[in-house]
PDB file of C-alpha atoms and ligand atoms in Angstrom:
ATOM      1  CA  MET A   1       0.000   0.000   0.000  1.00  0.00           C
ATOM      2  CA  SER A   2       1.356   3.447  -0.928  1.00  0.00           C
ATOM      3  CA  ARG A   3       2.357   5.714   1.871  1.00  0.00           C
ATOM      4  CA  TYR A   4       2.814   8.978  -0.008  1.00  0.00           C
ATOM      5  CA  VAL A   5       1.047   8.553  -3.337  1.00  0.00           C
ATOM      6  CA  PHE A   6      -2.714   8.516  -3.919  1.00  0.00           C
ATOM      7  CA  GLY A   7      -4.900   8.254  -6.976  1.00  0.00           C
ATOM      8  CA  PRO A   8      -4.905   8.926  -9.829  1.00  0.00           C
ATOM      9  CA  VAL A   9      -7.907  10.979  -8.759  1.00  0.00           C
ATOM     10  CA  PRO A  10     -10.158  12.997 -11.045  1.00  0.00           C
ATOM     11  CA  SER A  11      -9.120  16.548 -10.245  1.00  0.00           C
ATOM     12  CA  ARG A  12     -11.225  19.570 -11.068  1.00  0.00           C
ATOM     13  CA  ARG A  13      -8.117  21.444 -12.089  1.00  0.00           C
ATOM     14  CA  LEU A  14      -5.717  18.884 -13.505  1.00  0.00           C
ATOM     15  CA  GLY A  15      -7.660  16.004 -15.052  1.00  0.00           C
ATOM     16  CA  ASN A  16      -6.354  12.618 -13.887  1.00  0.00           C
ATOM     17  CA  SER A  17      -3.893  13.555 -11.210  1.00  0.00           C
ATOM     18  CA  LEU A  18      -1.558  11.255  -9.295  1.00  0.00           C
ATOM     19  CA  GLY A  19      -1.227  12.970  -5.914  1.00  0.00           C
ATOM     20  CA  VAL A  20       1.945  12.988  -3.827  1.00  0.00           C
ATOM     21  CA  ASP A  21       1.461  13.926  -0.183  1.00  0.00           C
ATOM     22  CA  ILE A  22       4.780  15.266   1.103  1.00  0.00           C
ATOM     23  CA  ILE A  23       3.629  17.089   4.235  1.00  0.00           C
ATOM     24  CA  PRO A  24       2.330  15.551   7.455  1.00  0.00           C
ATOM     25  CA  GLY A  25      -0.894  17.026   8.880  1.00  0.00           C
ATOM     26  CA  LYS A  26      -0.947  19.768   9.443  1.00  0.00           C
ATOM     27  CA  TYR A  27       2.087  21.898   8.674  1.00  0.00           C
ATOM     28  CA  CYS A  28       1.112  25.095   6.896  1.00  0.00           C
ATOM     29  CA  CYS A  29       2.082  28.769   6.611  1.00  0.00           C
ATOM     30  CA  PHE A  30      -1.648  29.594   6.588  1.00  0.00           C
ATOM     31  CA  ASP A  31      -4.666  28.609   8.642  1.00  0.00           C
ATOM     32  CA  CYS A  32      -7.386  29.476   6.129  1.00  0.00           C
ATOM     33  CA  ILE A  33     -10.921  29.891   7.395  1.00  0.00           C
ATOM     34  CA  TYR A  34     -12.169  27.592   4.641  1.00  0.00           C
ATOM     35  CA  CYS A  35      -9.523  24.857   4.996  1.00  0.00           C
ATOM     36  CA  GLN A  36     -10.914  21.361   4.502  1.00  0.00           C
ATOM     37  CA  ILE A  37      -7.995  19.636   6.190  1.00  0.00           C
ATOM     38  CA  GLY A  38      -8.609  21.152   9.610  1.00  0.00           C
ATOM     39  CA  LYS A  39      -6.841  23.573  11.948  1.00  0.00           C
ATOM     40  CA  THR A  40      -3.181  24.252  11.315  1.00  0.00           C
ATOM     41  CA  THR A  41      -1.328  22.681  14.223  1.00  0.00           C
ATOM     42  CA  ASN A  42       2.168  23.597  13.001  1.00  0.00           C
ATOM     43  CA  HIS A  43       1.931  27.178  11.780  1.00  0.00           C
ATOM     44  CA  GLN A  44       5.383  27.763  10.395  1.00  0.00           C
ATOM     45  CA  ILE A  45       7.607  28.928   7.562  1.00  0.00           C
ATOM     46  CA  GLU A  46      10.779  26.918   8.304  1.00  0.00           C
ATOM     47  CA  ARG A  47      11.368  24.270   5.685  1.00  0.00           C
ATOM     48  CA  LYS A  48      12.512  20.814   6.655  1.00  0.00           C
ATOM     49  CA  SER A  49      12.982  17.283   5.435  1.00  0.00           C
ATOM     50  CA  PHE A  50       9.923  15.377   6.637  1.00  0.00           C
ATOM     51  CA  PHE A  51      10.423  12.002   4.959  1.00  0.00           C
ATOM     52  CA  ASP A  52      13.035  10.099   2.972  1.00  0.00           C
ATOM     53  CA  PRO A  53      12.790  11.845  -0.444  1.00  0.00           C
ATOM     54  CA  TYR A  54      14.087   8.807  -2.335  1.00  0.00           C
ATOM     55  CA  ALA A  55      11.369   6.602  -0.819  1.00  0.00           C
ATOM     56  CA  ILE A  56       8.780   9.095  -2.085  1.00  0.00           C
ATOM     57  CA  VAL A  57      10.346   9.283  -5.548  1.00  0.00           C
ATOM     58  CA  SER A  58      10.475   5.512  -5.969  1.00  0.00           C
ATOM     59  CA  GLU A  59       6.848   5.228  -4.863  1.00  0.00           C
ATOM     60  CA  VAL A  60       5.823   7.882  -7.393  1.00  0.00           C
ATOM     61  CA  ILE A  61       7.668   6.088 -10.189  1.00  0.00           C
ATOM     62  CA  GLU A  62       6.178   2.725  -9.203  1.00  0.00           C
ATOM     63  CA  GLU A  63       2.597   4.058  -9.051  1.00  0.00           C
ATOM     64  CA  ALA A  64       2.950   6.122 -12.227  1.00  0.00           C
ATOM     65  CA  ASN A  65       4.163   3.067 -14.128  1.00  0.00           C
ATOM     66  CA  LYS A  66       1.025   1.162 -13.095  1.00  0.00           C
ATOM     67  CA  SER A  67      -1.271   3.574 -14.896  1.00  0.00           C
ATOM     68  CA  ASN A  68      -1.121   5.052 -18.373  1.00  0.00           C
ATOM     69  CA  GLN A  69      -3.929   7.496 -17.714  1.00  0.00           C
ATOM     70  CA  ILE A  70      -2.205  10.167 -15.684  1.00  0.00           C
ATOM     71  CA  ASP A  71      -2.338  13.797 -16.788  1.00  0.00           C
ATOM     72  CA  TYR A  72      -0.218  15.198 -13.954  1.00  0.00           C
ATOM     73  CA  ILE A  73       1.876  14.122 -11.018  1.00  0.00           C
ATOM     74  CA  THR A  74       0.840  16.625  -8.372  1.00  0.00           C
ATOM     75  CA  PHE A  75       2.871  17.451  -5.289  1.00  0.00           C
ATOM     76  CA  SER A  76       0.590  18.635  -2.525  1.00  0.00           C
ATOM     77  CA  GLY A  77       0.171  17.620   1.068  1.00  0.00           C
ATOM     78  CA  SER A  78      -1.809  17.836   4.249  1.00  0.00           C
ATOM     79  CA  GLY A  79      -0.591  21.425   4.441  1.00  0.00           C
ATOM     80  CA  GLU A  80       1.922  23.503   2.455  1.00  0.00           C
ATOM     81  CA  PRO A  81       4.156  21.344   0.175  1.00  0.00           C
ATOM     82  CA  THR A  82       6.921  23.953  -0.217  1.00  0.00           C
ATOM     83  CA  LEU A  83       7.661  23.476   3.500  1.00  0.00           C
ATOM     84  CA  ASN A  84       9.306  20.220   2.456  1.00  0.00           C
ATOM     85  CA  SER A  85      12.949  21.142   1.830  1.00  0.00           C
ATOM     86  CA  ASP A  86      13.425  18.110  -0.451  1.00  0.00           C
ATOM     87  CA  LEU A  87      10.791  19.322  -2.887  1.00  0.00           C
ATOM     88  CA  GLY A  88      13.228  20.404  -5.623  1.00  0.00           C
ATOM     89  CA  LEU A  89      15.176  17.171  -5.420  1.00  0.00           C
ATOM     90  CA  MET A  90      11.987  15.096  -5.655  1.00  0.00           C
ATOM     91  CA  ILE A  91      10.620  17.072  -8.615  1.00  0.00           C
ATOM     92  CA  ASP A  92      13.899  16.753 -10.506  1.00  0.00           C
ATOM     93  CA  GLU A  93      14.205  13.025  -9.808  1.00  0.00           C
ATOM     94  CA  VAL A  94      10.606  12.351 -10.862  1.00  0.00           C
ATOM     95  CA  LYS A  95      10.999  14.382 -14.041  1.00  0.00           C
ATOM     96  CA  ARG A  96      14.187  12.544 -14.888  1.00  0.00           C
ATOM     97  CA  ALA A  97      12.435   9.182 -14.567  1.00  0.00           C
ATOM     98  CA  ILE A  98       8.962   9.833 -16.030  1.00  0.00           C
ATOM     99  CA  SER A  99       7.625  11.957 -18.863  1.00  0.00           C
ATOM    100  CA  VAL A 100       4.326  12.885 -17.136  1.00  0.00           C
ATOM    101  CA  PRO A 101       4.054  16.654 -16.413  1.00  0.00           C
ATOM    102  CA  VAL A 102       4.557  17.706 -12.803  1.00  0.00           C
ATOM    103  CA  SER A 103       2.454  20.253 -10.932  1.00  0.00           C
ATOM    104  CA  VAL A 104       2.615  21.725  -7.434  1.00  0.00           C
ATOM    105  CA  ILE A 105      -0.371  23.079  -5.500  1.00  0.00           C
ATOM    106  CA  THR A 106       0.839  25.767  -3.116  1.00  0.00           C
ATOM    107  CA  SER A 107      -0.423  28.693  -1.094  1.00  0.00           C
ATOM    108  CA  GLY A 108       2.460  30.683  -2.582  1.00  0.00           C
ATOM    109  CA  ALA A 109       3.349  31.862   0.915  1.00  0.00           C
ATOM    110  CA  LEU A 110       7.039  30.983   0.560  1.00  0.00           C
ATOM    111  CA  LEU A 111       7.605  32.213  -2.988  1.00  0.00           C
ATOM    112  CA  PHE A 112       9.468  35.203  -1.576  1.00  0.00           C
ATOM    113  CA  GLN A 113      12.294  32.774  -0.657  1.00  0.00           C
ATOM    114  CA  ASP A 114      14.995  32.109  -3.289  1.00  0.00           C
ATOM    115  CA  ASP A 115      15.344  28.409  -2.432  1.00  0.00           C
ATOM    116  CA  VAL A 116      11.607  27.796  -2.819  1.00  0.00           C
ATOM    117  CA  ARG A 117      11.462  29.495  -6.221  1.00  0.00           C
ATOM    118  CA  ARG A 118      14.518  27.511  -7.313  1.00  0.00           C
ATOM    119  CA  ASP A 119      12.881  24.242  -6.229  1.00  0.00           C
ATOM    120  CA  LEU A 120       9.805  24.952  -8.334  1.00  0.00           C
ATOM    121  CA  LEU A 121      11.571  25.998 -11.527  1.00  0.00           C
ATOM    122  CA  SER A 122      11.429  22.633 -13.273  1.00  0.00           C
ATOM    123  CA  THR A 123       7.714  22.003 -12.693  1.00  0.00           C
ATOM    124  CA  ASP A 124       5.320  22.288 -15.603  1.00  0.00           C
ATOM    125  CA  ILE A 125       2.545  24.084 -13.719  1.00  0.00           C
ATOM    126  CA  ILE A 126       2.309  25.693 -10.343  1.00  0.00           C
ATOM    127  CA  LEU A 127      -1.061  26.404  -8.798  1.00  0.00           C
ATOM    128  CA  PRO A 128      -0.630  29.128  -6.185  1.00  0.00           C
ATOM    129  CA  SER A 129      -3.437  30.957  -4.361  1.00  0.00           C
ATOM    130  CA  LEU A 130      -4.237  34.602  -3.882  1.00  0.00           C
ATOM    131  CA  ASP A 131      -7.518  35.278  -2.125  1.00  0.00           C
ATOM    132  CA  ALA A 132      -6.985  38.963  -1.376  1.00  0.00           C
ATOM    133  CA  VAL A 133      -4.582  41.827  -1.941  1.00  0.00           C
ATOM    134  CA  SER A 134      -5.763  44.052   0.929  1.00  0.00           C
ATOM    135  CA  GLU A 135      -3.766  43.002   3.973  1.00  0.00           C
ATOM    136  CA  ASP A 136      -6.731  43.033   6.375  1.00  0.00           C
ATOM    137  CA  ILE A 137      -8.848  40.821   4.130  1.00  0.00           C
ATOM    138  CA  PHE A 138      -5.899  38.538   3.376  1.00  0.00           C
ATOM    139  CA  ARG A 139      -5.199  38.136   7.104  1.00  0.00           C
ATOM    140  CA  TYR A 140      -8.879  37.499   7.855  1.00  0.00           C
ATOM    141  CA  ILE A 141      -9.249  34.736   5.240  1.00  0.00           C
ATOM    142  CA  ASN A 142      -5.827  33.077   5.235  1.00  0.00           C
ATOM    143  CA  ARG A 143      -4.587  33.737   8.787  1.00  0.00           C
ATOM    144  CA  PRO A 144      -0.937  33.563   7.695  1.00  0.00           C
ATOM    145  CA  HIS A 145       2.203  33.100   9.743  1.00  0.00           C
ATOM    146  CA  LEU A 146       3.298  36.498  11.087  1.00  0.00           C
ATOM    147  CA  VAL A 147       6.100  37.058   8.580  1.00  0.00           C
ATOM    148  CA  VAL A 148       3.926  36.381   5.520  1.00  0.00           C
ATOM    149  CA  ASP A 149       1.802  39.119   4.009  1.00  0.00           C
ATOM    150  CA  ALA A 150      -0.066  39.598   0.740  1.00  0.00           C
ATOM    151  CA  GLN A 151       2.662  41.865  -0.619  1.00  0.00           C
ATOM    152  CA  SER A 152       5.397  39.272  -0.015  1.00  0.00           C
ATOM    153  CA  ILE A 153       3.343  36.701  -1.933  1.00  0.00           C
ATOM    154  CA  ILE A 154       2.800  39.113  -4.823  1.00  0.00           C
ATOM    155  CA  SER A 155       6.521  40.017  -4.939  1.00  0.00           C
ATOM    156  CA  GLY A 156       7.388  36.304  -4.843  1.00  0.00           C
ATOM    157  CA  LEU A 157       4.995  35.604  -7.729  1.00  0.00           C
ATOM    158  CA  LYS A 158       6.562  38.395  -9.796  1.00  0.00           C
ATOM    159  CA  LEU A 159      10.102  37.158  -9.153  1.00  0.00           C
ATOM    160  CA  PHE A 160       9.095  33.602  -9.944  1.00  0.00           C
ATOM    161  CA  ARG A 161       7.385  34.607 -13.200  1.00  0.00           C
ATOM    162  CA  LYS A 162      10.620  36.185 -14.444  1.00  0.00           C
ATOM    163  CA  ASP A 163      12.489  32.864 -14.432  1.00  0.00           C
ATOM    164  CA  PHE A 164       9.739  30.258 -14.711  1.00  0.00           C
ATOM    165  CA  ARG A 165       8.947  28.899 -18.191  1.00  0.00           C
ATOM    166  CA  GLY A 166       5.919  26.804 -17.145  1.00  0.00           C
ATOM    167  CA  LYS A 167       2.339  27.842 -16.468  1.00  0.00           C
ATOM    168  CA  ILE A 168       0.961  29.645 -13.424  1.00  0.00           C
ATOM    169  CA  TRP A 169      -2.696  28.970 -12.673  1.00  0.00           C
ATOM    170  CA  LEU A 170      -3.772  31.189  -9.815  1.00  0.00           C
ATOM    171  CA  GLU A 171      -6.607  30.017  -7.580  1.00  0.00           C
ATOM    172  CA  VAL A 172      -8.825  32.667  -6.019  1.00  0.00           C
ATOM    173  CA  MET A 173     -11.207  31.401  -3.354  1.00  0.00           C
ATOM    174  CA  LEU A 174     -14.124  33.795  -2.965  1.00  0.00           C
ATOM    175  CA  VAL A 175     -15.832  34.075   0.406  1.00  0.00           C
ATOM    176  CA  LYS A 176     -19.167  35.820   0.373  1.00  0.00           C
ATOM    177  CA  ASP A 177     -19.155  39.436   1.577  1.00  0.00           C
ATOM    178  CA  ILE A 178     -15.447  39.208   2.399  1.00  0.00           C
ATOM    179  CA  ASN A 179     -13.395  39.323  -0.830  1.00  0.00           C
ATOM    180  CA  ASP A 180     -16.035  39.274  -3.576  1.00  0.00           C
ATOM    181  CA  ASP A 181     -16.727  42.987  -4.101  1.00  0.00           C
ATOM    182  CA  GLU A 182     -15.453  44.898  -7.127  1.00  0.00           C
ATOM    183  CA  GLU A 183     -12.916  46.811  -5.083  1.00  0.00           C
ATOM    184  CA  GLU A 184     -11.064  43.655  -3.978  1.00  0.00           C
ATOM    185  CA  LEU A 185     -11.589  41.857  -7.296  1.00  0.00           C
ATOM    186  CA  GLY A 186     -10.174  44.945  -9.033  1.00  0.00           C
ATOM    187  CA  LYS A 187      -7.023  44.727  -6.904  1.00  0.00           C
ATOM    188  CA  ILE A 188      -6.673  41.020  -7.694  1.00  0.00           C
ATOM    189  CA  LYS A 189      -7.112  41.784 -11.394  1.00  0.00           C
ATOM    190  CA  GLU A 190      -4.315  44.366 -11.270  1.00  0.00           C
ATOM    191  CA  VAL A 191      -1.973  41.874  -9.607  1.00  0.00           C
ATOM    192  CA  VAL A 192      -2.843  39.172 -12.126  1.00  0.00           C
ATOM    193  CA  GLU A 193      -1.997  41.523 -14.982  1.00  0.00           C
ATOM    194  CA  SER A 194       1.223  42.725 -13.421  1.00  0.00           C
ATOM    195  CA  VAL A 195       2.435  39.187 -12.604  1.00  0.00           C
ATOM    196  CA  GLY A 196       1.364  37.649 -15.908  1.00  0.00           C
ATOM    197  CA  VAL A 197      -0.403  34.511 -14.699  1.00  0.00           C
ATOM    198  CA  ASP A 198      -1.717  32.170 -17.387  1.00  0.00           C
ATOM    199  CA  LYS A 199      -5.083  31.428 -15.844  1.00  0.00           C
ATOM    200  CA  ILE A 200      -7.249  32.418 -12.896  1.00  0.00           C
ATOM    201  CA  GLN A 201      -9.242  29.576 -11.391  1.00  0.00           C
ATOM    202  CA  LEU A 202     -12.151  30.923  -9.427  1.00  0.00           C
ATOM    203  CA  ASN A 203     -13.505  28.937  -6.545  1.00  0.00           C
ATOM    204  CA  THR A 204     -15.899  29.394  -3.659  1.00  0.00           C
ATOM    205  CA  VAL A 205     -16.512  27.530  -0.437  1.00  0.00           C
ATOM    206  CA  THR A 206     -18.816  24.793  -1.674  1.00  0.00           C
ATOM    207  CA  ARG A 207     -18.255  22.242   1.055  1.00  0.00           C
ATOM    208  CA  PRO A 208     -18.565  22.707   4.794  1.00  0.00           C
ATOM    209  CA  PRO A 209     -15.180  24.044   5.896  1.00  0.00           C
ATOM    210  CA  SER A 210     -13.550  22.996   9.128  1.00  0.00           C
ATOM    211  CA  GLU A 211     -15.027  26.070  10.765  1.00  0.00           C
ATOM    212  CA  ASP A 212     -18.558  27.324  10.719  1.00  0.00           C
ATOM    213  CA  ILE A 213     -18.252  30.323   8.411  1.00  0.00           C
ATOM    214  CA  PRO A 214     -20.613  31.712   5.825  1.00  0.00           C
ATOM    215  CA  GLY A 215     -19.024  31.821   2.463  1.00  0.00           C
ATOM    216  CA  MET A 216     -20.617  30.287  -0.567  1.00  0.00           C
ATOM    217  CA  LEU A 217     -21.316  32.459  -3.600  1.00  0.00           C
ATOM    218  CA  THR A 218     -24.157  31.507  -5.911  1.00  0.00           C
ATOM    219  CA  ARG A 219     -23.402  30.442  -9.445  1.00  0.00           C
ATOM    220  CA  GLU A 220     -24.637  33.831 -10.710  1.00  0.00           C
ATOM    221  CA  GLU A 221     -22.341  35.707  -8.328  1.00  0.00           C
ATOM    222  CA  LEU A 222     -19.395  33.621  -9.447  1.00  0.00           C
ATOM    223  CA  GLU A 223     -20.283  34.237 -13.096  1.00  0.00           C
ATOM    224  CA  ARG A 224     -20.292  37.993 -12.406  1.00  0.00           C
ATOM    225  CA  ALA A 225     -16.849  37.742 -10.795  1.00  0.00           C
ATOM    226  CA  ARG A 226     -15.586  35.672 -13.706  1.00  0.00           C
ATOM    227  CA  SER A 227     -16.707  38.208 -16.299  1.00  0.00           C
ATOM    228  CA  PHE A 228     -15.201  41.025 -14.189  1.00  0.00           C
ATOM    229  CA  LEU A 229     -11.838  39.240 -14.060  1.00  0.00           C
ATOM    230  CA  GLY A 230     -11.769  38.668 -17.811  1.00  0.00           C
ATOM    231  CA  ASP A 231     -11.083  35.940 -20.337  1.00  0.00           C
ATOM    232  CA  ILE A 232      -8.294  34.178 -18.494  1.00  0.00           C
ATOM    233  CA  CYS A 233     -10.648  33.385 -15.625  1.00  0.00           C
ATOM    234  CA  GLU A 234     -12.533  30.099 -15.306  1.00  0.00           C
ATOM    235  CA  ILE A 235     -14.800  28.807 -12.570  1.00  0.00           C
ATOM    236  CA  ILE A 236     -13.607  25.590 -10.932  1.00  0.00           C
ATOM    237  CA  SER A 237     -16.137  25.308  -8.131  1.00  0.00           C
ATOM    238  CA  LYS A 238     -18.327  22.251  -8.173  1.00  0.00           C
ATOM    239  CA  PHE A 239     -21.033  24.024 -10.205  1.00  0.00           C
ATOM    240  CA  GLU A 240     -18.772  23.412 -13.202  1.00  0.00           C
ATOM    241  CA  GLU A 241     -18.000  19.791 -12.535  1.00  0.00           C
ATOM    242  CA  THR A 242     -19.051  16.996 -14.792  1.00  0.00           C
ATOM    243  CA  PRO A 243     -21.985  15.287 -13.084  1.00  0.00           C
ATOM    244  CA  VAL A 244     -20.681  11.820 -13.942  1.00  0.00           C
ATOM    245  CA  LEU A 245     -17.783  12.221 -11.504  1.00  0.00           C
ATOM    246  CA  HIS A 246     -20.285  12.786  -8.761  1.00  0.00           C
ATOM    247  CA  GLY A 247     -22.544   9.926  -9.654  1.00  0.00           C
ATOM    248  CA  GLU A 248     -22.505   7.671  -6.623  1.00  0.00           C
ATOM    249  CA  LYS A 249     -21.226   4.628  -8.517  1.00  0.00           C
ATOM    250  CA  GLU A 250     -18.396   6.501 -10.197  1.00  0.00           C
ATOM    251  CA  TRP A 251     -17.477   8.179  -6.915  1.00  0.00           C
ATOM    252  CA  SER A 252     -17.362   4.874  -5.004  1.00  0.00           C
ATOM    253  CA  LYS A 253     -15.247   3.281  -7.728  1.00  0.00           C
ATOM    254  CA  ASN A 254     -12.745   6.141  -7.583  1.00  0.00           C
ATOM    255  CA  VAL A 255     -12.573   6.075  -3.795  1.00  0.00           C
ATOM    256  CA  LEU A 256     -12.132   2.313  -3.784  1.00  0.00           C
ATOM    257  CA  ASN A 257      -9.278   2.654  -6.269  1.00  0.00           C
ATOM    258  CA  ILE A 258      -7.505   5.091  -3.994  1.00  0.00           C
ATOM    259  CA  LEU A 259      -8.155   3.046  -0.853  1.00  0.00           C
ATOM    260  CA  LYS A 260      -6.624   0.000  -2.526  1.00  0.00           C
ATOM    261  CA  ARG A 261      -3.348   1.907  -2.397  1.00  0.00           C
ATOM    262  CA  ARG A 262      -3.654   4.002   0.697  1.00  0.00           C
ATOM    263  CA  SER A 263      -5.846   4.573   3.752  1.00  0.00           C
ATOM    264  CA  LEU A 264      -7.463   7.987   3.806  1.00  0.00           C
ATOM    265  CA  SER A 265      -9.208  10.035   6.459  1.00  0.00           C
ATOM    266  CA  LEU A 266     -12.692  11.377   5.823  1.00  0.00           C
ATOM    267  CA  ASP A 267     -11.286  14.900   5.344  1.00  0.00           C
ATOM    268  CA  GLU A 268      -8.818  13.652   2.767  1.00  0.00           C
ATOM    269  CA  ILE A 269     -11.578  11.816   0.882  1.00  0.00           C
ATOM    270  CA  VAL A 270     -13.658  15.004   0.858  1.00  0.00           C
ATOM    271  CA  LYS A 271     -10.643  16.914  -0.390  1.00  0.00           C
ATOM    272  CA  VAL A 272      -9.706  14.603  -3.248  1.00  0.00           C
ATOM    273  CA  THR A 273     -13.209  13.829  -4.486  1.00  0.00           C
ATOM    274  CA  GLY A 274     -14.841  17.230  -4.133  1.00  0.00           C
ATOM    275  CA  VAL A 275     -18.191  16.119  -2.674  1.00  0.00           C
ATOM    276  CA  SER A 276     -19.595  17.461   0.571  1.00  0.00           C
ATOM    277  CA  PHE A 277     -18.535  16.103   3.938  1.00  0.00           C
ATOM    278  CA  TYR A 278     -21.999  14.692   4.642  1.00  0.00           C
ATOM    279  CA  LYS A 279     -22.383  13.062   1.236  1.00  0.00           C
ATOM    280  CA  ALA A 280     -18.943  11.449   1.555  1.00  0.00           C
ATOM    281  CA  LYS A 281     -19.749  10.167   5.041  1.00  0.00           C
ATOM    282  CA  ASN A 282     -23.041   8.593   3.925  1.00  0.00           C
ATOM    283  CA  ARG A 283     -21.483   6.995   0.867  1.00  0.00           C
ATOM    284  CA  LEU A 284     -18.606   5.602   2.911  1.00  0.00           C
ATOM    285  CA  LYS A 285     -21.095   4.169   5.401  1.00  0.00           C
ATOM    286  CA  LEU A 286     -22.829   2.301   2.570  1.00  0.00           C
ATOM    287  CA  MET A 287     -19.504   0.995   1.261  1.00  0.00           C
ATOM    288  CA  GLU A 288     -18.635  -0.137   4.761  1.00  0.00           C
ATOM    289  CA  ASN A 289     -21.983  -1.944   5.129  1.00  0.00           C
ATOM    290  CA  GLU A 290     -21.266  -3.704   1.844  1.00  0.00           C
ATOM    291  CA  GLU A 291     -17.886  -4.698   3.314  1.00  0.00           C
ATOM    292  CA  GLN A 292     -15.937  -3.057   0.498  1.00  0.00           C
ATOM    293  CA  ILE A 293     -14.023  -0.930   2.991  1.00  0.00           C
ATOM    294  CA  LYS A 294     -13.229  -0.852   6.720  1.00  0.00           C
ATOM    295  CA  SER A 295     -12.790   2.081   9.060  1.00  0.00           C
ATOM    296  CA  TYR A 296     -10.481   2.466  12.047  1.00  0.00           C
ATOM    297  CA  HIS A 297      -9.519   5.175  14.515  1.00  0.00           C
ATOM    298  CA  PHE A 298      -6.011   6.569  14.687  1.00  0.00           C
ATOM    299  CA  HIS A 299      -5.553   9.212  17.368  1.00  0.00           C
ATOM    300  CA  ASP A 300      -8.736  11.280  16.958  1.00  0.00           C
ATOM    301  CA  THR A 301      -9.255  10.640  13.283  1.00  0.00           C
ATOM    302  CA  ILE A 302     -11.302   8.029  11.435  1.00  0.00           C
ATOM    303  CA  PHE A 303      -9.474   6.430   8.521  1.00  0.00           C
ATOM    304  CA  TYR A 304     -10.889   4.243   5.779  1.00  0.00           C
ATOM    305  CA  MET A 305      -9.088   1.338   4.170  1.00  0.00           C
ATOM    306  CA  PHE A 306      -9.762  -1.233   1.465  1.00  0.00           C
ATOM    307  CA  ASN A 307     -11.270  -4.451   2.825  1.00  0.00           C
ATOM    308  CA  ARG A 308      -8.984  -7.107   1.362  1.00  0.00           C
TER     309      ARG A 308
HETATM  310  S1  LIG B   1      -3.097  26.974   2.511  1.00  0.00           S
HETATM  311 FE1  LIG B   1      -4.287  25.162   1.987  1.00  0.00          FE
HETATM  312  S2  LIG B   1      -3.707  23.623   3.540  1.00  0.00           S
HETATM  313 FE2  LIG B   1      -2.991  25.622   4.297  1.00  0.00          FE
HETATM  314  S3  LIG B   1      -4.663  26.327   5.612  1.00  0.00           S
HETATM  315 FE3  LIG B   1      -5.032  27.214   3.567  1.00  0.00          FE
HETATM  316  S4  LIG B   1      -6.397  25.742   2.548  1.00  0.00           S
HETATM  317 FE4  LIG B   1      -5.510  24.684   4.330  1.00  0.00          FE
END
């Protein structure tokens, strides 16, 4: 069973994505109000080596060779993947061994650091976030580590763009009545133009976050924001998803495929499949009753595993 690699999972942003989890829960530079993983327990910016990078690389190569339907190998984690100081080494080793494009999903919080930008240079796509430009709104939504601010992220993005030959797809998570007015969207638009990102991927809180916050925009409100932000903007919230991926049968098949390789917590299943917490829980219950999967407790978390 894989320890670091999961999927391939149907990703809203990257097609069939083989995920690589290189961060233990939950190390992050942010503690976003909408985070699906849960509270940040290790709020930090110091990078470190969490696991044996060569063990991760060989697992990625092994899993990638089992499937010929992978669009991307995606480095992410139960927190911020650039906190892993072996990231550059792992990306380079994977790219040397396999021809599948590599992507990294990041908050962008550490892009102001030279070593982080260097590590990301050989990826094909990076998917950073920018939810707000105004410091007060940024701090309210993302609750960053003290030394990170919106301006340092923007400067990091600009520096990175100068040297990076791949694509930058910027995710903007809109929270109702917080960062969705024209004033804030206008500031985001200015930054996008000055950085030169290739795509804006607009999202909204469509699943219950770990905290009880309001937040979801309607489809019409998202459409208005999309047309305000211009042609490079696309909506990636679940309104735009193909219904077949959320058909119960298809969903269960995908989850079962992942659980054959790796146990996942309920939060992780919600995160990789994109359905609501409650829907996932009910579907998992049914799968458990049918003895396809088993659940167990580890510390305070319920994990699900394939029933062999
Ligand atoms: S950056 Fe991502 S992992 Fe970190 S708190 Fe925000 S949503 Fe969660």
